[in-house]
Coordinates of C-alpha atoms in Angstrom, one line a residue:
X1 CA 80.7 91.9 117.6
X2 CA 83.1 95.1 117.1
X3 CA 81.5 98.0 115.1
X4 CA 84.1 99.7 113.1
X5 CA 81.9 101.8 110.2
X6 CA 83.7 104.7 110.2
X7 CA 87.0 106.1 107.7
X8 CA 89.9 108.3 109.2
X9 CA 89.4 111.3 106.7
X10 CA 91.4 114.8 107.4
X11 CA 92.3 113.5 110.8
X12 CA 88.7 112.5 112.2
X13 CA 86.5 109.6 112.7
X14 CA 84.1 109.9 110.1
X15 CA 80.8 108.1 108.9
X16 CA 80.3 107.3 105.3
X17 CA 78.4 108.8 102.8
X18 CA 76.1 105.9 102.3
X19 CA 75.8 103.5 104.7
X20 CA 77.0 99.9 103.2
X21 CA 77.5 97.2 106.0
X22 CA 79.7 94.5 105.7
X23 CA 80.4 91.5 108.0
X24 CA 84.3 90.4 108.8
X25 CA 84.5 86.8 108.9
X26 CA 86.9 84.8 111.0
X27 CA 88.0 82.1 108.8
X28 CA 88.5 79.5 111.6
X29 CA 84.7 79.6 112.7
X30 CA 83.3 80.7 109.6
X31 CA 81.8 83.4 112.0
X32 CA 81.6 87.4 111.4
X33 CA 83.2 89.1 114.4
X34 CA 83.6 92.1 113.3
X35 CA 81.3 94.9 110.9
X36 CA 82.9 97.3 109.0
X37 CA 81.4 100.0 106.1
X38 CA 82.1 99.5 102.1
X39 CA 83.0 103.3 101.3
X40 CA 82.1 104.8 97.8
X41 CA 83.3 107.4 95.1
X42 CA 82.1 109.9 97.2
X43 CA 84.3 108.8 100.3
X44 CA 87.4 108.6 98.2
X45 CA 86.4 112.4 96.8
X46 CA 86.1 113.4 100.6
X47 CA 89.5 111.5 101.3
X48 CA 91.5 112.9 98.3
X49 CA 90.2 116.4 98.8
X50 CA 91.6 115.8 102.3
X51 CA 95.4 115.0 100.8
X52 CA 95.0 117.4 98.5
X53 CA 94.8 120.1 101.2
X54 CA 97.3 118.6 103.3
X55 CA 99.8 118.1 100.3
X56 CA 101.4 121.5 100.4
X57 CA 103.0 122.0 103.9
X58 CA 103.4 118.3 104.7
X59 CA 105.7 118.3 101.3
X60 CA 107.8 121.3 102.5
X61 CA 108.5 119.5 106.4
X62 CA 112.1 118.8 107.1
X63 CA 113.2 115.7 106.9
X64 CA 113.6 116.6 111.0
X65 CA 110.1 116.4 111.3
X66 CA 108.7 113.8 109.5
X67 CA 111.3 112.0 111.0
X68 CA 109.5 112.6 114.5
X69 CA 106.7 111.5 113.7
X70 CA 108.0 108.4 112.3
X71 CA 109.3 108.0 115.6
X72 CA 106.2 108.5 117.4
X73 CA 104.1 105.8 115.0
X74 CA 107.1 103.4 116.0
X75 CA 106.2 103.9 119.2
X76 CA 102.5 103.5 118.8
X77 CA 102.9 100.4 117.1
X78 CA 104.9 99.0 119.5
X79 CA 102.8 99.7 122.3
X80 CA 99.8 98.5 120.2
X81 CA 101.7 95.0 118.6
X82 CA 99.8 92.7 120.3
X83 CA 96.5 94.2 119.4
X84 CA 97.7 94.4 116.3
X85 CA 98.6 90.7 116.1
X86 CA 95.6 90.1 117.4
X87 CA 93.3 91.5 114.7
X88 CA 95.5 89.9 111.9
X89 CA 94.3 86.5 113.8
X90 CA 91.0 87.2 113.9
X91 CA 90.7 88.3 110.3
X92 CA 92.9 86.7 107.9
X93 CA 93.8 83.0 110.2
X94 CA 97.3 83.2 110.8
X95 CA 98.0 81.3 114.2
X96 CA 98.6 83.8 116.9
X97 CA 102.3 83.2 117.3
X98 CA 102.6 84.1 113.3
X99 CA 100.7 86.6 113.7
X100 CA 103.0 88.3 116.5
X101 CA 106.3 87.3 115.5
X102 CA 106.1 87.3 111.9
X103 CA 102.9 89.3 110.4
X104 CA 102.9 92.1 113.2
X105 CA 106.3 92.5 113.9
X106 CA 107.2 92.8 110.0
X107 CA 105.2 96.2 110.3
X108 CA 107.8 97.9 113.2
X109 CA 110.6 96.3 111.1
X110 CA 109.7 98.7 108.1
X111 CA 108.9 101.8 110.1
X112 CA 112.2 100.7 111.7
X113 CA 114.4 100.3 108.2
X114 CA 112.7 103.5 106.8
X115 CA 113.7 105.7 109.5
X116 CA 116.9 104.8 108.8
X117 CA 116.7 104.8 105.0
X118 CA 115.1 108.4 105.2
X119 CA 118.1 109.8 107.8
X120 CA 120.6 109.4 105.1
X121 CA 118.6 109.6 101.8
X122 CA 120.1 112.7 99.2
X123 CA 117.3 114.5 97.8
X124 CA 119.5 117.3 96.3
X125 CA 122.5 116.6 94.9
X126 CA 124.8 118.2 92.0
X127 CA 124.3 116.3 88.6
X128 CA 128.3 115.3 88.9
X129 CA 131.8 116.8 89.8
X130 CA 132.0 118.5 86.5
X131 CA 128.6 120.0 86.8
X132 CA 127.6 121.6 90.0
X133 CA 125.3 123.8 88.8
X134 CA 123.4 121.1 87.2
X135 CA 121.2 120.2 90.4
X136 CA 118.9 117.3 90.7
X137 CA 116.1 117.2 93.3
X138 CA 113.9 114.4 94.1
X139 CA 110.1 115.9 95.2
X140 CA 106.9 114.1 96.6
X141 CA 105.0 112.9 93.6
X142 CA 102.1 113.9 95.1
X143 CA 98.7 112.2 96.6
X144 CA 99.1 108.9 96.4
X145 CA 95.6 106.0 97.0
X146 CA 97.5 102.8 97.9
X147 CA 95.5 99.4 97.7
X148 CA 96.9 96.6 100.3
X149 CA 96.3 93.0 100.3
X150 CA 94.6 90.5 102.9
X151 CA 97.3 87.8 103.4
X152 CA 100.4 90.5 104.5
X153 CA 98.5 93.3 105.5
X154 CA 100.8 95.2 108.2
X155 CA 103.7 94.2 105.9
X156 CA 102.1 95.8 103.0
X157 CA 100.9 98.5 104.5
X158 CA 103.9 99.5 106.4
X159 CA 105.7 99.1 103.2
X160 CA 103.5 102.0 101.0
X161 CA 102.4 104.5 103.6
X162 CA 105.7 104.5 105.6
X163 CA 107.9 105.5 102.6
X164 CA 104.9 107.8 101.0
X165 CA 105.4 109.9 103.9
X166 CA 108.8 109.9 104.3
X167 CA 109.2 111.5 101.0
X168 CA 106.6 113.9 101.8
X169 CA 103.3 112.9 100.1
X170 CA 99.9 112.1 101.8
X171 CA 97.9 109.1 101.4
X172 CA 94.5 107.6 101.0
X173 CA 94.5 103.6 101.7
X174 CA 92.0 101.4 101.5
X175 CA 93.3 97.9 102.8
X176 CA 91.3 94.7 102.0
X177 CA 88.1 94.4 103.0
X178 CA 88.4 90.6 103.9
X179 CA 91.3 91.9 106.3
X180 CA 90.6 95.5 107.3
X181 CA 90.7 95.3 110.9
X182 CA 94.1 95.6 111.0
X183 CA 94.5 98.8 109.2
X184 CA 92.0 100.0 111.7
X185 CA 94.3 99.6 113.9
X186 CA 96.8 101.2 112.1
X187 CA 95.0 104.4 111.3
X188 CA 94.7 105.0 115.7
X189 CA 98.1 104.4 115.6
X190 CA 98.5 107.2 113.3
X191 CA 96.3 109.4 115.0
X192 CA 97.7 108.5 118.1
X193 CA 101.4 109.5 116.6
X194 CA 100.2 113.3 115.7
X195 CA 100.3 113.5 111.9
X196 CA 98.9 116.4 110.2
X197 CA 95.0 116.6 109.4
X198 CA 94.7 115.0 105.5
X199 CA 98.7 113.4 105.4
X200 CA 97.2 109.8 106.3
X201 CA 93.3 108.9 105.0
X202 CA 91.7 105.2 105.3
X203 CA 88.8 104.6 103.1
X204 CA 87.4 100.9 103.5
X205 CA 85.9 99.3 100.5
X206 CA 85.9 96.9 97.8
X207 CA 88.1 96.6 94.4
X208 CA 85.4 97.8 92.3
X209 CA 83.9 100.2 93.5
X210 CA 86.6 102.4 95.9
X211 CA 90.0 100.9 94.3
X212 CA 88.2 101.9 91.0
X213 CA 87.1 105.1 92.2
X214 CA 91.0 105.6 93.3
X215 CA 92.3 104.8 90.0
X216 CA 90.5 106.7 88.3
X217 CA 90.3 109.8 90.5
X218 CA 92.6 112.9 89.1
X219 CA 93.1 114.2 92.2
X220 CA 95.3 111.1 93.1
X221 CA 99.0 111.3 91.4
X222 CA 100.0 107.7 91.8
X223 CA 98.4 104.2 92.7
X224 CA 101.0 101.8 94.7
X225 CA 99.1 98.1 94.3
X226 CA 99.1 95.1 95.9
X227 CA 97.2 92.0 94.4
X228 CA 96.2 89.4 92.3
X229 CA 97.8 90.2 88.4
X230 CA 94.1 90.1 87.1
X231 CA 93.0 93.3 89.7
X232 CA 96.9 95.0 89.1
X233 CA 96.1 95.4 85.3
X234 CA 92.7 96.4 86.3
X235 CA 94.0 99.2 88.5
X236 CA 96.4 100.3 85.5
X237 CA 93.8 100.3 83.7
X238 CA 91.9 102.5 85.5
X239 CA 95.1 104.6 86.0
X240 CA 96.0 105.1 82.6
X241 CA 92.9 107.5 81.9
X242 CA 95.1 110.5 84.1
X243 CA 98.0 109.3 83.2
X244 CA 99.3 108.3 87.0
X245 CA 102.5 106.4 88.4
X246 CA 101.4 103.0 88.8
X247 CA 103.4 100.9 91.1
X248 CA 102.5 97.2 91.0
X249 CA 103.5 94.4 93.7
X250 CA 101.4 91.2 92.0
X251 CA 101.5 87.0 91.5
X252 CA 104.1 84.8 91.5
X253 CA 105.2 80.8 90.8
X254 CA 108.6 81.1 92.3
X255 CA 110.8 78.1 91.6
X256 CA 112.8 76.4 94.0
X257 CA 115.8 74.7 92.2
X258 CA 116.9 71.6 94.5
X259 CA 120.8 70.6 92.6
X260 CA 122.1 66.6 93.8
X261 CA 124.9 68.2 96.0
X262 CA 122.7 70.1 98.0
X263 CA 121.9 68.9 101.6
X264 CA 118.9 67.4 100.6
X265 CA 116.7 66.7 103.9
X266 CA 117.2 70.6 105.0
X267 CA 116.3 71.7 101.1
X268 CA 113.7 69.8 101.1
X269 CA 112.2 70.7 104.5
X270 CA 113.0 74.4 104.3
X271 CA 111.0 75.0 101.1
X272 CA 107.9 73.0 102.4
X273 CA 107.8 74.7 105.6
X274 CA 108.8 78.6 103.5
X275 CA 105.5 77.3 101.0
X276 CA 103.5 76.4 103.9
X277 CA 103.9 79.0 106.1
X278 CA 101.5 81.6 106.4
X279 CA 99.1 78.5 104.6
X280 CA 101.3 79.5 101.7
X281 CA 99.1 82.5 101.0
X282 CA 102.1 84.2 100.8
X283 CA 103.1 85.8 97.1
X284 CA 107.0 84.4 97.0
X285 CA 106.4 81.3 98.6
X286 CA 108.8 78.6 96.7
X287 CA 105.3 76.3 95.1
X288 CA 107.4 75.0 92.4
X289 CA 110.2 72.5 93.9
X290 CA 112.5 71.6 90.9
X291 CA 115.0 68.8 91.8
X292 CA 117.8 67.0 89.9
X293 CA 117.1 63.7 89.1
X294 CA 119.7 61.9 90.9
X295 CA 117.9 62.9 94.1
X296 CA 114.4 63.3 93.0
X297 CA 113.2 59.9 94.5
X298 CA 114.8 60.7 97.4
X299 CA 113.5 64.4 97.7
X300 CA 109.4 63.2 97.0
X301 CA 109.8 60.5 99.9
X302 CA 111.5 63.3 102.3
X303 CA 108.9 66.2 101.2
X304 CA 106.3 63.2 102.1
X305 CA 107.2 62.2 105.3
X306 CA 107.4 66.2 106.3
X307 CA 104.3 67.2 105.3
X308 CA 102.3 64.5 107.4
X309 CA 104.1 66.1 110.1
X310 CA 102.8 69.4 109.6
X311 CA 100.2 70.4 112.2
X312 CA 96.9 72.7 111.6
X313 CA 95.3 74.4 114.2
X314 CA 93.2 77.0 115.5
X315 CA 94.5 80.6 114.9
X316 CA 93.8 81.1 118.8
X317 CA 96.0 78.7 120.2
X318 CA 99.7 79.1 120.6
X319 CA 102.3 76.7 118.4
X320 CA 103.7 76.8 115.1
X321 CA 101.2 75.4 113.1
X322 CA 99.3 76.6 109.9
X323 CA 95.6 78.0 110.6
X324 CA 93.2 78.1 108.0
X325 CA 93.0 79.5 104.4
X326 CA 91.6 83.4 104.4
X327 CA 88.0 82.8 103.1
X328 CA 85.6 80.6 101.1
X329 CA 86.8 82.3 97.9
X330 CA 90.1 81.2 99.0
X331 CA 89.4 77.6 99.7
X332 CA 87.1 77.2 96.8
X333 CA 90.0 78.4 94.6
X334 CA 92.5 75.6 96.7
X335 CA 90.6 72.9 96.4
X336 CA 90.0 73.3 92.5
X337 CA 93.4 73.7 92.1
X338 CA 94.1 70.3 94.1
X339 CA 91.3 69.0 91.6
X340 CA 92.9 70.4 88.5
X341 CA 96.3 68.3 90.0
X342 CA 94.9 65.6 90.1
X343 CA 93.2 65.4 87.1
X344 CA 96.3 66.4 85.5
X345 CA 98.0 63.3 86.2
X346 CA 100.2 64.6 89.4
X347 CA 101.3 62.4 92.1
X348 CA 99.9 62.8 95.3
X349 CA 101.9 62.3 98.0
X350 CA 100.7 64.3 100.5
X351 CA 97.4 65.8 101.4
X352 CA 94.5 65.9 98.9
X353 CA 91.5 67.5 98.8
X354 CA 89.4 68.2 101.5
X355 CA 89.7 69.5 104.9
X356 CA 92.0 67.8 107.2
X357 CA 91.0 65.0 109.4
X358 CA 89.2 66.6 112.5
X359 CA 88.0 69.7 111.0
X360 CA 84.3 70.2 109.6
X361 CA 83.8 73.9 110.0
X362 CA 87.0 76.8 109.1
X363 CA 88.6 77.2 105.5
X364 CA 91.6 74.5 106.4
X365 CA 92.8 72.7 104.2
X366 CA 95.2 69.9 104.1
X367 CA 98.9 70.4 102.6
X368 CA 99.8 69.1 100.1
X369 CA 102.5 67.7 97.5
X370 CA 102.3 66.5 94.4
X371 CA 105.2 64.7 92.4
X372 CA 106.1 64.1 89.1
X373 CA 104.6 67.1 87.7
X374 CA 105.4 69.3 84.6
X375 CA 105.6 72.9 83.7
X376 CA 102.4 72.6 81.3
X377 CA 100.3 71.7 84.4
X378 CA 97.6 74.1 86.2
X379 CA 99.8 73.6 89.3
X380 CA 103.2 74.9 88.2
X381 CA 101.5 77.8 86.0
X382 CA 99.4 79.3 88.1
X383 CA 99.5 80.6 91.8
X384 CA 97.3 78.9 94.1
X385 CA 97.6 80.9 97.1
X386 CA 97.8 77.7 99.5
X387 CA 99.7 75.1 101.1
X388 CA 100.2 73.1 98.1
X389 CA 103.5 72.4 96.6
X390 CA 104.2 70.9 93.0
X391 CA 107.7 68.6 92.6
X392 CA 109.5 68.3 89.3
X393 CA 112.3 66.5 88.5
X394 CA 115.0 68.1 85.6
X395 CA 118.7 66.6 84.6
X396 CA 121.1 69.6 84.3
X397 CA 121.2 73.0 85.8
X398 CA 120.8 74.1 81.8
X399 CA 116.9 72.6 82.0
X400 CA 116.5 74.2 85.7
X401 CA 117.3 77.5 84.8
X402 CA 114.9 76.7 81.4
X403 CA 112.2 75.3 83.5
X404 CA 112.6 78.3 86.3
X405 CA 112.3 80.9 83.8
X406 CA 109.3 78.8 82.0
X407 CA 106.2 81.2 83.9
X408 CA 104.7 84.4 83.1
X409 CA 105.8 85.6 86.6
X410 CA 109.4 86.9 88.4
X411 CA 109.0 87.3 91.8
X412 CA 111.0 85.2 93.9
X413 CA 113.6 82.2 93.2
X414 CA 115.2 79.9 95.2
X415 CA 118.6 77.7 94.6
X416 CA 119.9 74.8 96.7
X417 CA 123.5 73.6 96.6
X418 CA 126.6 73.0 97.9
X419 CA 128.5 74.5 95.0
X420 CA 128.6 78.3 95.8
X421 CA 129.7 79.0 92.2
X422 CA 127.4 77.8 90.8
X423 CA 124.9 79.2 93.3
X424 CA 125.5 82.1 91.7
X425 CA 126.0 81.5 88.5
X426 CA 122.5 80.2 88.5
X427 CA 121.1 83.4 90.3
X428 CA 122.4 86.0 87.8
X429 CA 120.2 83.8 85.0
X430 CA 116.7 83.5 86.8
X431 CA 114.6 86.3 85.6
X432 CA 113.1 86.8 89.2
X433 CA 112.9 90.1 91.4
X434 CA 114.7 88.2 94.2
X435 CA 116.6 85.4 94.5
X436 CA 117.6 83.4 98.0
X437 CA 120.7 80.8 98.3
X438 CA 120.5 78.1 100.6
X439 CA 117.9 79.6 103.0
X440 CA 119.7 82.5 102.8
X441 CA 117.0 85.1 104.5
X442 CA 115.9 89.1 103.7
X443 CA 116.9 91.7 105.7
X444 CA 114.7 95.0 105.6
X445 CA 115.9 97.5 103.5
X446 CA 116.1 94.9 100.6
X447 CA 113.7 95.7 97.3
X448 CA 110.9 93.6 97.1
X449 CA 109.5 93.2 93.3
X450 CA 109.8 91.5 90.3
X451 CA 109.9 91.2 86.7
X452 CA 107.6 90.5 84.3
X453 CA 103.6 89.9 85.4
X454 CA 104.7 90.1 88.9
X455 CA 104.9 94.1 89.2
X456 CA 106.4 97.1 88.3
X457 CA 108.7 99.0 91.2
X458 CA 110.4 97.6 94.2
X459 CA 109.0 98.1 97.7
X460 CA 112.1 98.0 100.9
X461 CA 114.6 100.5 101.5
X462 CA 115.4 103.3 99.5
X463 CA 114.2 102.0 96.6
X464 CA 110.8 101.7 98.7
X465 CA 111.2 105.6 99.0
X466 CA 112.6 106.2 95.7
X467 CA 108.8 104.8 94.1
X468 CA 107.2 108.0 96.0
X469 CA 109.4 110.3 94.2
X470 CA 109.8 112.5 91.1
X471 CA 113.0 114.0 89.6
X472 CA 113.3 117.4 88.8
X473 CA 117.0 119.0 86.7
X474 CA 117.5 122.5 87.6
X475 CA 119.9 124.2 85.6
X476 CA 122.3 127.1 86.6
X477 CA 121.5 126.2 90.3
X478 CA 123.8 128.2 92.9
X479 CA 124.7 127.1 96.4
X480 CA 123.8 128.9 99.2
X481 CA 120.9 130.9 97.7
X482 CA 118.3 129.5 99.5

């Protein structure tokens, strides 16, 4: 059993204030490996008072030195991956091999692109040609408290502290408590790299008691969340009383538009295995699969065959297939979701309720598909958070764009055909955040956000760094004065 029940607070190992144990549980046993402490207000004043302190000189570093430092954490975490992949395993399920090449690794790859993003980034620069002494100047907004999720939790995490830094604020995060092992890991990392005393702070906790605390706190200039939509409004909320910068990274349904000249067997098969991946605990994964009649038949029989193919396994073992669902709140939430399908009048042609065959202990669940289902449905409103796809046929690409847009949410999209034109035409209508074209993949650097219920902000490049930033006009500016 590891004991990890201290913070990292002004650049020590610190116990809480009051002592509040909880256990980590390894969703493929059901077993706690791990016990960690559940900070409280008064660990978030001690971390924030920390950032406060630090604020002042680690805002005025050169963009020389931060950039050293960055260096040194890229360093650290690459010496450190495999741990690293290794406590994302043990606390959140992902299959080891996941959890190296994909979870882990997606954590160097941001440190990586914001290096680069902060060598080049202008943070002074004359209003235009015709007004020179019209400077703008982009400043550190100040202490930030930054809230990460369980299911990504090096990519979110590399993806608010890294650029939070880079533009020369300090941070208090408090990472999920279902998945804080890995953000222990993180915080050595950072010590290991050299920052500053009070620059980085880690506060463990749950949503209601420390992320509320954060919110609230007026020592903390901005909140950067990621979540469910219910606990993002609750953080704005919360935020509103000081008046804070509220970044949001929340929910989404994303649609994955399937058009009759697409090839259909690769369409098909990539959007199962995107939705599944991860045990499609994954906020952009494509869970609604709209496809044009023509080919719908078709499409339902070749989603059916592939997911009987797709193999669950312990986390622990090497292979590419899905572990198990995050925790009992997680599978609950599945399951009744499958139920709600069902009950609904969806096909089932894949999967069902219950745990797979061979399994009586672990949150795994069996993927699933269901066909002939309809926008007004539980499934293809709201997200589910698991391996469970819902199919739905439409006739032109008029309806698909209708039926795409038809949710509350605008994360991610997806479009499949062999008509680049209209690839794009189709794109430029979705309301989404982000939109993929034939399997087309992300590079870092890219935003990452959406419109409507599914955030506010973009996380990724330099609009990742941008987020951290305020804007400041000085008129009748001078060069060379200073």
């Amino acid at each position: 059993m590891l004991r990890k029940t201290n913070f990292f607070i002004d650049g020590k190992w610190v116990a809480p204030a009051v002592a509040k144990e909880l256990e980590v549980i390894n969703p493929a046993d059901e077993q706690a490996f791990a016990v960690i402490s559940l900070g409280s207000p008064a660990d978030v004043d001690k971390a924030v008072e920390a950032a406060q302190r630090a604020f002042p000189a680690w805002s005025a570093t050169s963009r020389e030195q931060r950039l050293a430092l960055l260096e040194k954490l890229l360093t650290a975490y690459n010496r450190r991956v495999r741990d690293m992949a290794q406590a994302i395993s043990w606390e959140m399920g992902a299959p080891i091999k996941l959890a190296l090449e994909s979870q882990a690794s997606s954590g160097a790859g941001h440190i990586k692109s914001f290096i680069e993003v902060l060598k080049r980034f202008e943070f002074e620069e004359p209003l235009n040609a015709a007004n020179p002494q019209e400077r703008i100047v982009r400043e550190p907004i100040g202490v930030c408290g930054l809230i990460t999720p369980w299911n990504w939790p090096m990519n979110q995490v590399a993806l608010k502290v890294v650029p939070a830094l880079a533009a020369g604020c300090t941070v208090v995060l408090k990472p999920s408590e279902i998945a804080p092992m890995s953000s222990i890991v993180f915080a050595e990392m950072m010590e290991e790299a050299g920052f500053p005393a009070g620059v980085f702070n880690m506060v463990n906790g749950d949503g209601p008691t420390v992320g509320e605390a954060m919110s609230r706190h007026p020592g903390i200039d901005m909140m950067s969340f990621t979540g469910s939509t219910r606990a993002g409004v609750a953080v704005t909320k919360a935020a509103s009383e000081t008046v804070k910068r509220v970044t949001l990274e929340l929910g989404g349904k994303s649609p994955n538009i399937v058009f009759d000249d697409a090839d259909l067997t690769d369409a098909v098969t990539r959007g199962l295995a995107h939705c599944f991946e991860n045990t499609g605990q994954s906020c952009n994964a494509p869970s609604r699969m709209l496809v044009q009649r023509p080919v719908y038949d078709k499409a339902v029989d070749i989603a059916a065959k592939y997911a009987a193919t797709v193999k669950i396994g312990n986390p622990a073992e090497d292979g590419d297939h899905i572990g198990p669902l995050s925790s009992d709140v997680q599978f609950d939430k599945v399951q009744g979701m499958i139920d709600a399908g069902i009950k609904e009048g969806a096909r089932v042609v894949a999967g069902g309720l219950g745990r797979p065959e061979g399994f009586n202990r672990g949150y795994f669940v069996r993927p699933t598909v269901f066909a002939d289902a309809n926008n007004d449905m539980r499934i293809a409103r709201e997200e589910i958070f698991g391996p469970v796809v819902a199919m739905i046929p439409f006739e032109t690409e008029e309806e698909a764009i209708a039926i795409a847009n038809d949710t509350p949410y605008g994360l991610s999209a997806y479009v499949q055909t062999g008509d680049k034109a209209r690839a794009q035409r189709v794109a430029r209508k979705l309301r989404a955040g982000m939109v993929q074209i034939n399997g087309t993949s992300r590079p870092y650097g890219s935003p990452f956000g959406g419109y409507k219920q599914s955030g506010l902000g973009r996380e990724g490049g330099k609009w990742g760094l941008e987020d951290f930033l305020e804007v400041k006009a000085i008129s009748g500016f001078e060069e060379g004065l200073d």
